XYZ file of C-alpha atoms in Angstrom:
693
model
C -81.593 3.861 54.296
C -77.825 3.313 54.052
C -75.943 4.857 51.125
C -73.359 2.246 50.102
C -71.767 4.580 47.551
C -72.835 7.266 45.033
C -74.884 4.785 42.968
C -76.102 2.198 45.519
C -78.461 2.263 48.516
C -79.408 -0.455 51.019
C -82.771 -0.310 52.825
C -84.688 -2.740 55.011
C -88.353 -3.383 54.208
C -89.405 -5.443 57.241
C -87.272 -8.562 56.969
C -86.226 -8.007 53.312
C -83.021 -6.097 52.469
C -83.397 -4.055 49.253
C -80.264 -3.109 47.303
C -81.114 -0.294 44.846
C -78.813 0.655 41.980
C -79.121 4.083 40.358
C -76.387 4.729 37.800
C -77.889 6.594 34.810
C -78.462 6.181 31.969
C -78.620 2.355 31.951
C -76.997 1.092 35.194
C -74.030 -0.310 33.225
C -71.548 -2.393 35.232
C -68.990 0.374 35.871
C -66.433 0.188 38.702
C -68.791 2.193 40.958
C -71.701 -0.182 40.249
C -69.560 -3.269 40.935
C -68.293 -1.773 44.180
C -71.826 -0.766 45.255
C -73.173 -4.266 44.563
C -70.283 -5.981 46.342
C -70.520 -3.844 49.495
C -74.340 -3.878 49.388
C -74.565 -7.676 49.356
C -71.853 -7.967 51.996
C -73.825 -5.655 54.332
C -77.189 -7.303 53.595
C -75.827 -10.805 54.222
C -74.318 -9.646 57.524
C -77.546 -7.948 58.709
C -79.320 -10.350 61.137
C -82.646 -8.536 60.528
C -82.644 -9.448 56.815
C -84.137 -12.832 55.865
C -83.940 -12.271 52.068
C -82.332 -9.804 49.622
C -83.854 -8.023 46.592
C -81.686 -6.381 43.916
C -83.558 -3.674 41.988
C -82.559 -0.790 39.688
C -83.857 2.764 39.324
C -84.335 4.418 35.924
C -85.542 2.887 32.714
C -83.841 -0.496 32.994
C -82.203 -3.195 35.103
C -78.435 -3.488 34.536
C -78.210 -3.175 30.727
C -74.747 -4.738 30.448
C -71.032 -4.056 30.751
C -69.581 -0.570 30.610
C -68.203 -0.712 27.049
C -65.893 2.249 27.711
C -63.883 -0.024 30.067
C -63.259 -2.611 27.333
C -59.622 -3.103 26.475
C -58.285 -1.663 29.749
C -57.636 -3.230 33.163
C -60.797 -3.184 35.305
C -60.691 -1.870 38.866
C -61.600 -4.222 41.733
C -63.996 -5.624 42.680
C -64.277 -7.694 39.514
C -67.712 -8.757 38.305
C -66.915 -12.356 39.287
C -66.433 -11.199 42.908
C -69.935 -9.693 42.907
C -71.409 -12.834 41.326
C -69.710 -15.119 43.880
C -71.021 -12.940 46.713
C -74.588 -13.228 45.340
C -74.480 -16.925 44.514
C -72.941 -17.972 47.836
C -75.284 -15.763 49.901
C -76.765 -17.620 52.864
C -80.018 -15.703 52.265
C -82.187 -15.966 49.142
C -81.310 -13.318 46.539
C -84.077 -12.136 44.186
C -83.284 -10.039 41.091
C -86.141 -7.641 40.248
C -86.053 -7.024 36.502
C -87.470 -4.299 34.259
C -86.375 -2.748 30.963
C -83.651 -4.663 29.143
C -81.565 -7.139 31.095
C -78.744 -7.731 28.650
C -75.217 -9.116 28.589
C -73.474 -8.596 31.925
C -76.836 -7.544 33.387
C -78.347 -10.943 32.637
C -75.151 -12.633 33.847
C -75.634 -10.872 37.209
C -79.333 -11.826 37.329
C -78.414 -15.476 36.639
C -76.386 -15.468 39.891
C -79.473 -14.571 41.925
C -81.324 -17.558 43.370
C -84.603 -16.288 41.878
C -85.717 -13.725 39.292
C -88.977 -11.788 38.965
C -89.798 -9.434 36.090
C -92.464 -7.087 34.769
C -94.185 -8.192 31.515
C -92.411 -5.508 29.434
C -88.902 -6.703 30.384
C -86.580 -8.198 27.771
C -83.682 -10.635 28.333
C -80.656 -11.294 26.140
C -76.948 -11.991 25.689
C -76.162 -9.808 22.642
C -72.347 -9.845 22.980
C -72.097 -11.585 19.582
C -73.044 -8.246 17.971
C -69.838 -6.750 19.395
C -67.776 -9.700 18.170
C -67.673 -11.176 21.677
C -69.222 -13.857 23.876
C -70.677 -13.446 27.386
C -67.550 -13.390 29.546
C -69.026 -13.586 33.045
C -70.449 -17.107 33.097
C -73.345 -16.461 30.724
C -72.237 -19.180 28.314
C -72.231 -21.734 31.165
C -75.325 -20.637 33.101
C -77.755 -19.890 30.266
C -77.696 -23.437 28.773
C -78.323 -24.816 32.291
C -81.502 -22.690 32.535
C -83.015 -22.732 29.026
C -81.259 -25.767 27.530
C -78.436 -25.812 24.944
C -80.732 -25.498 21.887
C -82.366 -22.286 23.056
C -79.043 -20.952 24.354
C -77.489 -21.493 20.892
C -80.246 -19.477 19.238
C -80.180 -16.675 21.843
C -76.418 -16.251 22.023
C -75.624 -16.383 18.299
C -78.451 -14.006 17.360
C -78.225 -11.647 20.345
C -82.042 -11.595 20.310
C -83.944 -9.826 23.093
C -86.358 -12.375 24.595
C -89.709 -10.998 25.875
C -90.623 -11.651 29.539
C -93.428 -14.097 28.731
C -91.017 -16.310 26.765
C -88.413 -15.893 29.529
C -90.975 -17.195 32.050
C -91.825 -20.286 29.977
C -88.106 -20.947 29.372
C -87.163 -20.705 33.054
C -85.181 -17.455 32.765
C -87.510 -15.781 35.240
C -89.531 -17.361 38.057
C -92.510 -15.017 38.203
C -94.039 -12.033 36.386
C -95.271 -9.202 38.605
C -97.609 -6.337 37.790
C -96.237 -3.574 35.553
C -95.326 -0.532 37.650
C -95.288 -2.553 40.881
C -91.953 -4.323 40.531
C -90.580 -3.387 43.962
C -93.688 -4.458 45.893
C -93.953 -7.666 43.837
C -90.271 -8.555 44.283
C -90.338 -7.930 48.050
C -93.502 -10.038 48.428
C -91.902 -12.842 46.386
C -88.675 -12.681 48.469
C -90.669 -12.776 51.712
C -92.586 -15.840 50.463
C -89.346 -17.625 49.441
C -87.858 -16.988 52.910
C -91.039 -17.992 54.771
C -91.348 -21.239 52.778
C -87.646 -21.930 53.343
C -87.195 -22.565 49.598
C -83.777 -23.849 48.480
C -81.042 -21.390 47.455
C -81.041 -22.362 43.774
C -77.609 -22.021 42.192
C -77.814 -22.217 38.396
C -74.199 -23.420 38.235
C -75.339 -26.658 39.949
C -78.384 -27.241 37.700
C -77.115 -29.859 35.245
C -80.241 -31.702 34.040
C -80.646 -29.764 30.750
C -76.978 -29.888 29.754
C -76.652 -33.573 30.688
C -79.663 -34.381 28.483
C -77.685 -33.040 25.480
C -74.461 -34.870 26.324
C -73.460 -37.434 23.701
C -75.592 -35.671 21.062
C -73.015 -33.789 18.942
C -75.601 -33.545 16.145
C -77.295 -30.707 18.094
C -74.243 -28.551 17.374
C -73.434 -29.955 13.932
C -76.988 -29.311 12.688
C -77.024 -25.809 14.158
C -73.716 -24.913 12.481
C -74.942 -26.262 9.141
C -78.275 -24.418 9.323
C -76.532 -21.099 10.028
C -73.358 -21.482 7.962
C -74.307 -18.731 5.524
C -75.308 -16.268 8.250
C -72.157 -16.861 10.324
C -69.696 -16.859 7.379
C -66.512 -14.975 8.204
C -67.508 -14.185 11.810
C -65.531 -15.708 14.683
C -67.879 -14.790 17.556
C -70.826 -17.086 16.675
C -68.503 -20.104 16.434
C -66.814 -19.244 19.749
C -70.234 -18.888 21.407
C -71.146 -22.356 20.093
C -67.897 -23.843 21.450
C -68.657 -22.403 24.893
C -72.122 -24.008 24.921
C -70.499 -27.312 23.872
C -68.210 -26.895 26.906
C -71.263 -26.299 29.142
C -72.717 -29.594 27.909
C -69.553 -31.675 28.084
C -67.525 -30.275 31.004
C -68.064 -29.510 34.715
C -69.021 -25.865 35.399
C -65.566 -24.656 36.490
C -63.877 -26.301 33.471
C -66.486 -24.706 31.170
C -65.704 -21.330 32.752
C -62.029 -21.759 31.788
C -63.048 -22.377 28.151
C -65.287 -19.283 28.262
C -62.470 -17.134 29.667
C -59.916 -18.356 27.083
C -62.219 -17.809 24.099
C -63.475 -14.470 25.457
C -59.898 -13.182 25.763
C -59.091 -14.321 22.206
C -62.087 -12.435 20.819
C -61.443 -9.348 22.947
C -57.845 -9.135 21.691
C -58.797 -9.805 18.044
C -59.452 -7.401 15.168
C -63.044 -8.589 14.583
C -64.374 -7.484 17.952
C -62.402 -4.236 17.704
C -64.140 -3.604 14.352
C -67.587 -4.485 15.706
C -67.160 -2.313 18.805
C -65.978 0.515 16.544
C -69.129 0.028 14.430
C -71.326 0.210 17.541
C -69.966 3.671 18.351
C -69.709 4.809 14.704
C -73.460 4.311 14.145
C -74.242 6.385 17.225
C -71.725 9.052 16.232
C -73.346 9.381 12.783
C -76.478 10.747 14.500
C -74.535 13.749 15.843
C -74.491 16.632 13.368
C -72.037 19.430 14.256
C -73.642 22.871 14.060
C -77.216 21.610 14.429
C -78.496 22.310 17.933
C -80.370 19.636 19.907
C -83.333 22.009 20.248
C -83.652 22.649 16.478
C -87.421 22.748 15.764
C -88.696 19.579 14.064
C -91.373 19.412 11.373
C -94.204 17.022 12.385
C -94.516 14.281 9.725
C -98.102 12.992 9.846
C -98.594 12.161 6.139
C -96.112 11.297 3.387
C -96.355 11.406 -0.406
C -94.306 9.170 -2.714
C -93.987 9.680 -6.481
C -93.578 6.384 -8.309
C -95.057 2.962 -7.480
C -92.112 0.964 -8.831
C -89.772 -1.197 -6.757
C -88.170 1.822 -5.110
C -91.327 3.889 -4.512
C -93.234 0.892 -3.141
C -90.360 -0.059 -0.814
C -90.071 3.522 0.454
C -93.822 3.656 1.155
C -93.616 0.426 3.201
C -91.075 2.001 5.596
C -93.559 4.691 6.603
C -96.551 2.346 6.819
C -94.457 0.052 9.076
C -94.023 3.046 11.415
C -97.760 3.833 11.336
C -97.438 6.896 9.066
C -100.048 7.190 6.244
C -98.613 7.320 2.690
C -100.140 8.261 -0.657
C -98.360 6.973 -3.798
C -98.899 8.860 -7.053
C -98.399 7.267 -10.480
C -99.178 8.544 -13.981
C -101.342 5.568 -14.990
C -103.667 3.153 -13.215
C -101.927 -0.057 -14.372
C -98.468 0.602 -12.811
C -100.205 1.979 -9.696
C -102.288 -1.192 -9.237
C -99.237 -3.350 -9.942
C -97.149 -1.448 -7.344
C -99.836 -1.651 -4.654
C -100.247 -5.373 -5.422
C -96.513 -5.992 -4.944
C -96.596 -4.144 -1.596
C -99.426 -6.420 -0.416
C -97.547 -9.535 -1.621
C -94.410 -8.394 0.266
C -96.401 -8.008 3.482
C -98.161 -11.361 2.989
C -94.803 -13.074 2.450
C -93.519 -11.580 5.727
C -96.686 -12.770 7.496
C -96.328 -16.294 6.069
C -92.875 -16.472 7.706
C -94.270 -15.262 11.035
C -92.703 -11.800 10.830
C -96.026 -9.957 11.223
C -99.650 -10.992 11.825
C -102.431 -11.118 9.207
C -104.038 -8.170 11.021
C -100.821 -6.157 10.636
C -100.818 -6.879 6.890
C -104.255 -5.237 6.648
C -103.286 -2.335 8.934
C -100.207 -1.507 6.881
C -101.873 -1.909 3.504
C -104.691 0.387 4.713
C -102.107 3.104 5.457
C -100.913 3.081 1.802
C -103.283 4.598 -0.761
C -102.803 5.198 -4.493
C -103.622 8.191 -6.667
C -103.162 9.496 -10.212
C -103.174 13.173 -9.180
C -100.358 15.037 -7.438
C -102.585 18.130 -7.162
C -105.295 16.308 -5.213
C -103.072 14.057 -3.110
C -100.040 16.170 -2.175
C -101.699 19.401 -1.014
C -101.676 18.279 2.642
C -98.565 16.051 2.886
C -95.739 16.995 5.279
C -93.081 15.215 3.213
C -92.992 14.108 -0.405
C -90.320 11.750 -1.800
C -89.718 11.545 -5.536
C -88.567 8.114 -6.731
C -88.683 8.338 -10.547
C -86.206 7.711 -13.376
C -82.670 9.127 -12.881
C -82.979 12.008 -15.355
C -82.393 15.614 -14.366
C -85.042 17.054 -16.726
C -87.748 14.751 -15.303
C -86.788 15.512 -11.701
C -86.702 19.298 -12.258
C -90.126 19.176 -13.894
C -91.543 17.256 -10.898
C -89.989 19.612 -8.313
C -91.356 22.698 -10.084
C -94.834 21.115 -9.838
C -94.347 20.078 -6.193
C -93.300 23.630 -5.334
C -96.668 24.869 -6.582
C -98.750 22.052 -5.041
C -97.270 21.342 -1.584
C -98.113 23.425 1.469
C -95.525 25.838 2.906
C -93.100 24.032 5.221
C -93.525 20.620 3.537
C -90.227 18.796 2.906
C -89.491 18.076 -0.773
C -87.137 15.077 -1.017
C -85.493 13.296 -3.918
C -84.358 9.684 -3.890
C -81.695 10.354 -6.548
C -78.606 8.179 -6.184
C -76.197 10.808 -7.455
C -77.715 13.760 -9.342
C -77.025 17.350 -8.246
C -79.661 18.216 -5.643
C -78.743 21.927 -5.739
C -79.770 21.937 -9.401
C -83.034 20.136 -8.550
C -83.718 22.633 -5.735
C -83.039 25.599 -8.042
C -86.438 25.215 -9.770
C -88.303 25.751 -6.471
C -88.975 28.922 -4.486
C -88.091 26.994 -1.301
C -84.612 25.462 -1.707
C -84.372 25.365 2.126
C -87.078 22.622 2.069
C -85.273 20.410 -0.476
C -83.175 17.429 0.676
C -81.916 14.105 -0.663
C -83.287 10.944 0.964
C -81.335 8.228 -0.845
C -82.901 4.855 0.016
C -81.163 1.648 -1.049
C -82.874 -1.174 -2.898
C -84.881 -3.059 -1.716
C -85.901 0.050 0.257
C -88.101 -1.868 2.709
C -85.137 -4.096 3.676
C -81.861 -2.150 3.356
C -80.853 -0.297 6.519
C -78.958 2.638 5.026
C -80.459 6.054 4.330
C -78.034 8.575 2.839
C -79.441 11.983 3.809
C -78.038 14.540 1.372
C -77.723 18.130 2.546
C -77.897 20.653 -0.322
C -76.493 24.205 -0.156
C -79.718 25.761 1.152
C -81.279 22.856 3.129
C -82.444 24.187 6.502
C -81.295 22.816 9.859
C -84.920 22.001 10.634
C -85.277 19.847 7.506
C -82.001 18.034 8.277
C -82.883 17.422 11.951
C -86.378 16.205 10.985
C -84.938 13.833 8.355
C -82.406 12.366 10.813
C -85.099 11.762 13.439
C -87.532 10.357 10.867
C -84.869 7.903 9.640
C -84.659 6.450 13.152
C -88.459 6.306 13.389
C -88.663 4.186 10.208
C -85.814 1.893 11.323
C -83.037 3.239 9.116
C -79.381 3.928 9.848
C -78.923 7.491 8.584
C -75.736 9.252 7.512
C -75.654 12.928 6.531
C -73.580 13.582 3.369
C -73.004 16.443 0.928
C -73.853 16.938 -2.741
C -71.310 15.450 -5.178
C -71.643 12.934 -8.047
C -72.709 9.619 -6.480
C -72.679 11.123 -2.958
C -70.559 8.978 -0.596
C -71.577 5.367 -1.275
C -71.848 5.280 -5.076
C -68.886 7.594 -5.530
C -66.650 5.119 -3.690
C -68.315 2.161 -5.437
C -67.348 3.727 -8.786
C -63.681 3.244 -7.900
C -64.147 -0.468 -7.263
C -66.259 -0.976 -10.385
C -63.666 0.753 -12.593
C -60.839 -1.427 -11.296
C -62.888 -4.627 -11.570
C -63.578 -3.877 -15.260
C -59.906 -2.987 -15.908
C -58.697 -6.165 -14.181
C -60.849 -8.241 -16.537
C -59.176 -6.592 -19.543
C -55.770 -7.411 -18.018
C -56.427 -11.134 -17.618
C -58.401 -11.728 -14.396
C -61.710 -13.521 -14.952
C -64.935 -12.161 -13.359
C -65.124 -15.216 -11.057
C -61.542 -14.613 -9.847
C -62.419 -11.045 -8.840
C -65.740 -12.082 -7.273
C -64.057 -14.895 -5.303
C -61.426 -12.562 -3.814
C -64.064 -10.031 -2.693
C -66.361 -12.800 -1.409
C -63.483 -14.280 0.607
C -62.779 -10.795 1.974
C -66.327 -10.883 3.356
C -68.645 -9.209 0.823
C -71.939 -11.071 0.200
C -71.004 -11.176 -3.508
C -68.568 -9.657 -5.970
C -69.335 -7.004 -8.617
C -70.014 -9.421 -11.491
C -72.298 -11.712 -9.495
C -74.055 -8.531 -8.329
C -74.506 -7.363 -11.956
C -76.014 -10.740 -12.863
C -78.405 -10.501 -9.910
C -79.524 -6.947 -10.734
C -79.707 -7.618 -14.502
C -77.038 -6.690 -17.054
C -79.646 -4.846 -19.123
C -80.286 -2.102 -16.522
C -79.655 1.061 -18.551
C -78.809 -0.995 -21.680
C -80.713 -0.025 -24.845
C -80.941 -2.750 -27.488
C -81.391 -0.323 -30.387
C -78.243 1.632 -29.468
C -76.093 -1.406 -28.640
C -73.218 -2.092 -31.040
C -71.077 -4.659 -29.237
C -68.614 -2.058 -27.930
C -68.375 -3.538 -24.432
C -68.371 -6.986 -22.849
C -71.778 -6.160 -21.358
C -73.158 -5.225 -24.821
C -72.086 -8.575 -26.259
C -73.576 -10.518 -23.319
C -76.901 -8.633 -23.515
C -77.053 -9.029 -27.319
C -76.647 -12.790 -26.765
C -79.621 -12.569 -24.351
C -77.312 -13.240 -21.409
C -78.863 -10.625 -19.140
C -78.146 -12.173 -15.763
C -79.861 -14.636 -13.441
C -83.316 -13.870 -14.871
C -82.296 -15.289 -18.308
C -80.204 -18.141 -16.851
C -76.923 -16.611 -18.028
C -74.908 -13.402 -17.705
C -71.261 -13.234 -16.741
C -71.929 -16.694 -15.253
C -73.962 -19.698 -16.412
C -76.814 -20.649 -14.045
C -78.611 -23.928 -13.418
C -82.348 -24.187 -12.674
C -81.697 -23.302 -9.001
C -79.715 -20.189 -10.001
C -76.420 -21.704 -8.863
C -73.575 -19.946 -10.715
C -70.660 -21.505 -12.528
C -67.884 -19.911 -14.626
C -68.945 -19.492 -18.251
C -66.794 -20.580 -21.227
C -68.906 -18.203 -23.384
C -68.007 -15.186 -21.207
C -64.362 -16.255 -21.079
C -64.226 -16.328 -24.901
C -65.930 -12.908 -25.153
C -63.382 -11.445 -22.709
C -60.408 -13.028 -24.507
C -61.675 -11.708 -27.860
C -61.836 -8.186 -26.393
C -58.325 -8.498 -24.947
C -56.948 -9.631 -28.359
C -58.784 -6.761 -30.103
C -57.309 -4.246 -27.629
C -53.767 -5.479 -28.328
C -53.091 -6.035 -24.626
C -51.072 -8.930 -23.228
C -53.114 -10.787 -20.594
C -51.211 -11.767 -17.447
C -51.713 -13.844 -14.319
C -53.014 -11.508 -11.600
C -52.572 -12.455 -7.938
C -55.416 -12.428 -5.406
C -53.452 -9.829 -3.436
C -53.361 -7.445 -6.414
C -57.061 -7.943 -7.099
C -57.897 -7.049 -3.500
C -55.587 -4.026 -3.342
C -56.687 -2.725 -6.746
C -60.355 -2.950 -5.716
C -60.074 -1.699 -2.113
C -57.250 0.871 -1.935
C -58.761 3.277 -4.522
C -61.976 3.158 -2.443
C -60.028 4.271 0.642
C -58.305 7.015 -1.374
C -61.695 8.241 -2.641
C -62.960 8.261 0.950
C -60.088 10.603 1.862
C -61.026 12.900 -1.068
C -64.633 12.944 0.182
C -63.412 14.010 3.629
C -61.082 16.575 2.049
C -64.078 18.080 0.216
C -66.167 17.901 3.416
C -68.829 15.752 1.722
C -68.799 13.433 4.764
C -68.532 14.672 8.359
C -66.121 11.999 9.652
C -64.301 8.921 8.383
C -66.507 6.649 10.515
C -69.590 7.961 8.644
C -68.124 6.555 5.410
C -67.748 3.193 7.135
C -71.375 3.269 8.340
C -72.493 3.945 4.733
C -70.502 1.026 3.362
C -71.525 -1.467 6.033
C -75.236 -0.691 5.849
C -75.618 -0.039 2.119
C -72.992 -2.067 0.273
C -72.364 -5.239 2.273
C -68.917 -4.310 3.603
C -68.207 -7.038 6.209
C -68.945 -5.698 9.709
C -65.947 -7.543 11.148
C -63.663 -5.458 8.901
C -65.072 -2.166 10.191
C -65.509 -0.296 6.879
C -63.057 0.952 4.222
C -61.563 3.719 6.381
C -61.211 1.529 9.492
C -59.704 -1.236 7.346
C -57.276 1.336 5.893
C -56.122 2.124 9.427
C -55.513 -1.584 10.095
C -53.469 -1.956 6.890
C -51.734 1.364 7.623
C -52.206 4.643 5.718
C -48.502 4.497 4.747
C -49.022 1.136 3.011
C -52.171 2.399 1.238
C -50.230 5.465 0.007
C -47.208 3.414 -1.125
C -49.444 1.051 -3.125
C -51.399 3.908 -4.719
C -48.099 5.548 -5.752
C -46.877 2.225 -7.157
C -50.108 1.712 -9.125
C -50.000 5.322 -10.362
C -46.462 4.850 -11.696
C -47.478 1.651 -13.530
C -51.074 2.405 -14.569
C -51.670 6.146 -14.568
C -53.415 8.932 -12.701
C -56.620 7.033 -11.875
C -54.522 5.999 -8.828
C -53.280 9.510 -7.972
C -53.241 9.713 -4.151
C -55.322 12.384 -2.467
C -53.137 15.270 -1.171
C -54.790 14.714 2.216
C -53.629 11.057 2.188
C -50.059 12.247 1.546
C -50.340 14.803 4.372
C -51.854 12.217 6.725
C -48.902 9.856 6.215
C -46.375 12.704 6.487
C -47.938 13.717 9.825
C -48.015 10.106 11.078
C -51.797 10.196 11.536
C -54.627 7.709 10.878
C -57.854 7.924 8.864
C -59.763 7.977 12.157
C -58.038 11.317 12.926
C -59.809 12.963 9.966
């Protein structure tokens, strides 16, 4: 064995040279890895005893991709392209032996081997789009030549990880070898290739699949049209598409120039910076200062849920999806049966779209049982989640009962979206076991889980909740107890300003358009129409005191009645409503205000800057651990556009000084609702950014 450098070895197995990479944790393409590969191939090619070369990796995966920590700085030589050229121009067949996840730069390296073999559990992908980028090492030019432009479009704009079996049928790998015997299988394959004198296949020269698509622009036009909604606002998917168009229409080296130009534009742009920031922010949110890695966890083998409504049913599905049995308790049989029926329908709908199999529908439904008795059903659960009406008296009554019923050590969780969890915990003899698990609706779809630490919540309960969130596929953020917690507290600022803007002369559709153009899936008024204007509205108590009262009294309760703030056609397409406009104008006249023309810029700043200011207050009160946690909450729970990083990251791009100046200006004109946080003033005085908090 020859040690090439600290992460690379070269050995000779008979007449096959084996280059082995071992750079934990994921063999990312760091400077040391690039140097090891370059020198390893150089030595193997020069060795007269070697007839073929195998590249294999130690650890849990083949090269998983680029070293993201090097992004944005000059990379040390050798460059990745130097390694790829060395592999591709080798006079001896090069075989990449693949296990784990071969992603991004890892796949781009593998595509420069003459042949690829993989174990059945391997997964292939070019997920750069999720970081606001495109594959920058020839992936956009080589992949379409292997799998065809249509499949390359789907893979590169989704970032999907393709299983080995599909990779084999698509030509991404040449052979599958037995699990656990990758090295032996790869060496045997390499020996066979050399003995049979098979050609040194260079993907860059394989043009049949791209030439077949030449002169068919509809391939790209149809793909753009089909995905227009999904790609809205994002640059990276469009740039990936343009690179594949270049692969179809230009010679390889010309296509590479297009790839390089577009890659550099994305790398230097704010969208990729925001998406890379998000990548790290979500990982950072898992780290809880003061809670040791070896904190004992509570095994969660059975879960109880109180309430079979939309929220309770959605929560139950998360656990069943992860193979954890759930019992749902309701007060009466009818709502219980209805809730269980909706869960089944949800699973069947997913199966009809190919998301899960019919067998999985039955497996998951079998894990969810219903009951009318907390006493009988909750005695042996490890975690119970209450998802009932948002009233403190009801929740305290339930928690007092749970305290008596549940076994010692069981976690008692509330799904409240803003009530005081310390007050809820006060009725139990085990406040250390009480925590907030705030799921977002629909709970089986939305990624965010706000985990709310109360004054007495134990480290064990927090650590268990964070780990459990990951197990059920949620992005968790730990927050503190305050009205509305982090997400809804910040949302309150936007909602207040949206309502005030309407009374000053902006129409609901003006406000919604500005926020939609900013990148939100919809604005606050369209969202109200979708949810239903009558949520929390009581007909008997309504006396036309608000715009919402008047709309609900006129049976304009949102999309479900065909009218709300907007008018809707039979396909639920919205259009501005003359009725709503008249109602608003009547209210403005009654208030004695003078309506004015409000610019898009003011609408955006009035809606967004108070959110940033509230985020600073939350950090000041230590209700969030770090500013990036606030951004993770808003991206995963409230539709903040990923390519704008989150309210705090966006505030840094605008500049904290500009946010402060605007808040001071608004305060002078419109009052103390805009009063800047003292911490915001200090931040600007010290010349710091929100990310420093």
